[in-house]
JSON list of C-alpha atoms in Angstrom, two decimals:
[
{"chain": "A", "resi": 160, "resn": "THR", "atom": "CA", "xyz": [82.36, 100.29, -16.00]},
{"chain": "A", "resi": 161, "resn": "LEU", "atom": "CA", "xyz": [79.08, 101.78, -14.93]},
{"chain": "A", "resi": 162, "resn": "GLY", "atom": "CA", "xyz": [77.22, 100.55, -17.17]},
{"chain": "A", "resi": 163, "resn": "SER", "atom": "CA", "xyz": [77.96, 96.72, -17.75]},
{"chain": "A", "resi": 164, "resn": "TRP", "atom": "CA", "xyz": [77.69, 96.62, -14.00]},
{"chain": "A", "resi": 165, "resn": "VAL", "atom": "CA", "xyz": [73.88, 98.09, -14.98]},
{"chain": "A", "resi": 166, "resn": "ILE", "atom": "CA", "xyz": [73.53, 95.77, -17.44]},
{"chain": "A", "resi": 167, "resn": "ARG", "atom": "CA", "xyz": [74.94, 92.74, -15.43]},
{"chain": "A", "resi": 168, "resn": "ARG", "atom": "CA", "xyz": [72.76, 93.35, -12.69]},
{"chain": "A", "resi": 169, "resn": "ALA", "atom": "CA", "xyz": [69.56, 93.84, -14.53]},
{"chain": "A", "resi": 170, "resn": "LEU", "atom": "CA", "xyz": [69.89, 90.21, -15.98]},
{"chain": "A", "resi": 171, "resn": "GLU", "atom": "CA", "xyz": [70.62, 89.03, -12.42]},
{"chain": "A", "resi": 172, "resn": "ASP", "atom": "CA", "xyz": [68.00, 90.55, -11.42]},
{"chain": "A", "resi": 173, "resn": "ALA", "atom": "CA", "xyz": [65.63, 89.14, -13.85]},
{"chain": "A", "resi": 174, "resn": "MET", "atom": "CA", "xyz": [66.38, 85.65, -13.30]},
{"chain": "A", "resi": 175, "resn": "HIS", "atom": "CA", "xyz": [64.17, 85.40, -10.02]},
{"chain": "A", "resi": 176, "resn": "TRP", "atom": "CA", "xyz": [61.34, 87.56, -11.27]},
{"chain": "A", "resi": 177, "resn": "ASP", "atom": "CA", "xyz": [58.41, 85.05, -11.71]},
{"chain": "A", "resi": 178, "resn": "GLY", "atom": "CA", "xyz": [57.07, 85.52, -15.65]},
{"chain": "A", "resi": 179, "resn": "SER", "atom": "CA", "xyz": [58.21, 85.27, -19.36]},
{"chain": "A", "resi": 180, "resn": "PHE", "atom": "CA", "xyz": [58.34, 88.77, -19.87]},
{"chain": "A", "resi": 181, "resn": "ARG", "atom": "CA", "xyz": [61.28, 90.85, -22.00]},
{"chain": "A", "resi": 182, "resn": "LEU", "atom": "CA", "xyz": [63.82, 92.78, -19.80]},
{"chain": "A", "resi": 183, "resn": "ALA", "atom": "CA", "xyz": [63.86, 96.16, -22.28]},
{"chain": "A", "resi": 184, "resn": "ILE", "atom": "CA", "xyz": [67.70, 97.78, -21.21]},
{"chain": "A", "resi": 185, "resn": "ASN", "atom": "CA", "xyz": [68.39, 101.45, -22.92]},
{"chain": "A", "resi": 186, "resn": "LEU", "atom": "CA", "xyz": [71.79, 102.30, -24.15]},
{"chain": "A", "resi": 187, "resn": "SER", "atom": "CA", "xyz": [73.27, 105.23, -24.20]},
{"chain": "A", "resi": 188, "resn": "PRO", "atom": "CA", "xyz": [75.39, 106.49, -27.18]},
{"chain": "A", "resi": 189, "resn": "SER", "atom": "CA", "xyz": [79.04, 105.98, -25.59]},
{"chain": "A", "resi": 190, "resn": "GLN", "atom": "CA", "xyz": [77.82, 102.73, -24.55]},
{"chain": "A", "resi": 191, "resn": "THR", "atom": "CA", "xyz": [77.22, 102.03, -28.29]},
{"chain": "A", "resi": 192, "resn": "ARG", "atom": "CA", "xyz": [80.57, 103.30, -29.29]},
{"chain": "A", "resi": 193, "resn": "ASP", "atom": "CA", "xyz": [82.80, 101.03, -26.66]},
{"chain": "A", "resi": 194, "resn": "PRO", "atom": "CA", "xyz": [84.05, 97.78, -28.71]},
{"chain": "A", "resi": 195, "resn": "ARG", "atom": "CA", "xyz": [83.67, 95.98, -25.74]},
{"chain": "A", "resi": 196, "resn": "LEU", "atom": "CA", "xyz": [79.49, 96.14, -25.24]},
{"chain": "A", "resi": 197, "resn": "ALA", "atom": "CA", "xyz": [78.82, 93.05, -27.37]},
{"chain": "A", "resi": 198, "resn": "SER", "atom": "CA", "xyz": [81.26, 90.74, -25.50]},
{"chain": "A", "resi": 199, "resn": "THR", "atom": "CA", "xyz": [79.94, 92.64, -21.83]},
{"chain": "A", "resi": 200, "resn": "ILE", "atom": "CA", "xyz": [76.62, 91.41, -22.84]},
{"chain": "A", "resi": 201, "resn": "GLU", "atom": "CA", "xyz": [77.67, 87.66, -24.33]},
{"chain": "A", "resi": 202, "resn": "ALA", "atom": "CA", "xyz": [79.35, 87.12, -20.82]},
{"chain": "A", "resi": 203, "resn": "ALA", "atom": "CA", "xyz": [76.52, 88.77, -18.55]},
{"chain": "A", "resi": 204, "resn": "LEU", "atom": "CA", "xyz": [73.66, 86.24, -20.40]},
{"chain": "A", "resi": 205, "resn": "ALA", "atom": "CA", "xyz": [76.47, 83.03, -20.35]},
{"chain": "A", "resi": 206, "resn": "ILE", "atom": "CA", "xyz": [76.87, 84.04, -16.35]},
{"chain": "A", "resi": 207, "resn": "THR", "atom": "CA", "xyz": [73.46, 84.71, -15.73]},
{"chain": "A", "resi": 208, "resn": "ALA", "atom": "CA", "xyz": [72.08, 82.01, -18.25]},
{"chain": "A", "resi": 209, "resn": "PHE", "atom": "CA", "xyz": [69.21, 84.28, -19.19]},
{"chain": "A", "resi": 210, "resn": "PRO", "atom": "CA", "xyz": [67.29, 83.72, -22.66]},
{"chain": "A", "resi": 211, "resn": "ALA", "atom": "CA", "xyz": [69.08, 86.30, -25.04]},
{"chain": "A", "resi": 212, "resn": "SER", "atom": "CA", "xyz": [65.54, 86.41, -26.65]},
{"chain": "A", "resi": 213, "resn": "ARG", "atom": "CA", "xyz": [63.82, 87.92, -23.87]},
{"chain": "A", "resi": 214, "resn": "LEU", "atom": "CA", "xyz": [66.43, 90.86, -23.97]},
{"chain": "A", "resi": 215, "resn": "GLU", "atom": "CA", "xyz": [66.14, 94.05, -25.78]},
{"chain": "A", "resi": 216, "resn": "PHE", "atom": "CA", "xyz": [68.24, 96.98, -25.86]},
{"chain": "A", "resi": 217, "resn": "GLU", "atom": "CA", "xyz": [66.74, 100.35, -26.82]},
{"chain": "A", "resi": 218, "resn": "ILE", "atom": "CA", "xyz": [68.70, 103.02, -28.46]},
{"chain": "A", "resi": 219, "resn": "THR", "atom": "CA", "xyz": [68.53, 106.43, -29.55]},
{"chain": "A", "resi": 220, "resn": "GLU", "atom": "CA", "xyz": [68.97, 107.55, -33.18]},
{"chain": "A", "resi": 221, "resn": "HIS", "atom": "CA", "xyz": [71.47, 109.14, -32.63]},
{"chain": "A", "resi": 222, "resn": "VAL", "atom": "CA", "xyz": [73.39, 106.13, -32.41]},
{"chain": "A", "resi": 223, "resn": "LEU", "atom": "CA", "xyz": [73.24, 105.68, -36.53]},
{"chain": "A", "resi": 224, "resn": "PHE", "atom": "CA", "xyz": [74.51, 109.08, -36.88]},
{"chain": "A", "resi": 225, "resn": "ASP", "atom": "CA", "xyz": [77.10, 109.87, -35.13]},
{"chain": "A", "resi": 226, "resn": "ASP", "atom": "CA", "xyz": [79.25, 107.50, -35.54]},
{"chain": "A", "resi": 227, "resn": "ALA", "atom": "CA", "xyz": [77.01, 104.80, -38.40]},
{"chain": "A", "resi": 228, "resn": "ASP", "atom": "CA", "xyz": [79.55, 102.31, -38.54]},
{"chain": "A", "resi": 229, "resn": "ARG", "atom": "CA", "xyz": [80.51, 101.78, -35.79]},
{"chain": "A", "resi": 230, "resn": "GLY", "atom": "CA", "xyz": [76.85, 101.72, -34.30]},
{"chain": "A", "resi": 231, "resn": "ARG", "atom": "CA", "xyz": [75.53, 99.04, -37.16]},
{"chain": "A", "resi": 232, "resn": "ARG", "atom": "CA", "xyz": [78.70, 96.89, -36.70]},
{"chain": "A", "resi": 233, "resn": "THR", "atom": "CA", "xyz": [77.98, 97.04, -32.65]},
{"chain": "A", "resi": 234, "resn": "LEU", "atom": "CA", "xyz": [73.78, 96.44, -33.56]},
{"chain": "A", "resi": 235, "resn": "GLU", "atom": "CA", "xyz": [74.51, 93.54, -35.80]},
{"chain": "A", "resi": 236, "resn": "ARG", "atom": "CA", "xyz": [76.79, 91.51, -33.05]},
{"chain": "A", "resi": 237, "resn": "LEU", "atom": "CA", "xyz": [74.22, 92.17, -30.65]},
{"chain": "A", "resi": 238, "resn": "ARG", "atom": "CA", "xyz": [71.46, 91.01, -32.84]},
{"chain": "A", "resi": 239, "resn": "ALA", "atom": "CA", "xyz": [73.57, 88.24, -33.19]},
{"chain": "A", "resi": 240, "resn": "LEU", "atom": "CA", "xyz": [73.09, 87.11, -29.58]},
{"chain": "A", "resi": 241, "resn": "GLY", "atom": "CA", "xyz": [70.02, 86.97, -30.24]},
{"chain": "A", "resi": 242, "resn": "VAL", "atom": "CA", "xyz": [68.98, 90.09, -28.52]},
{"chain": "A", "resi": 243, "resn": "ARG", "atom": "CA", "xyz": [66.56, 92.54, -29.50]},
{"chain": "A", "resi": 244, "resn": "ILE", "atom": "CA", "xyz": [67.03, 96.26, -31.05]},
{"chain": "A", "resi": 245, "resn": "ALA", "atom": "CA", "xyz": [64.08, 98.63, -30.32]},
{"chain": "A", "resi": 246, "resn": "LEU", "atom": "CA", "xyz": [64.35, 102.05, -31.99]},
{"chain": "A", "resi": 247, "resn": "ASP", "atom": "CA", "xyz": [63.93, 104.43, -28.38]}
]
């Protein structure tokens, strides 16, 4: 998907930047409903060797309200990878 490509590309590009910054990427509600999202991010982290601790995903509150159980499970899987989650 386009969202998966954007995530992978952002991590690839960020690996070439100087500094120990945190990379923030916005996730749409539809991306968080995708059951493959955590696996996609895990694969992108492995391929690019970008540190999960320097990656942050920004979500809207709709993720928590539209399909609360699915959104919560996705967020828990992302947190287990070591990335940060920020409410946008």
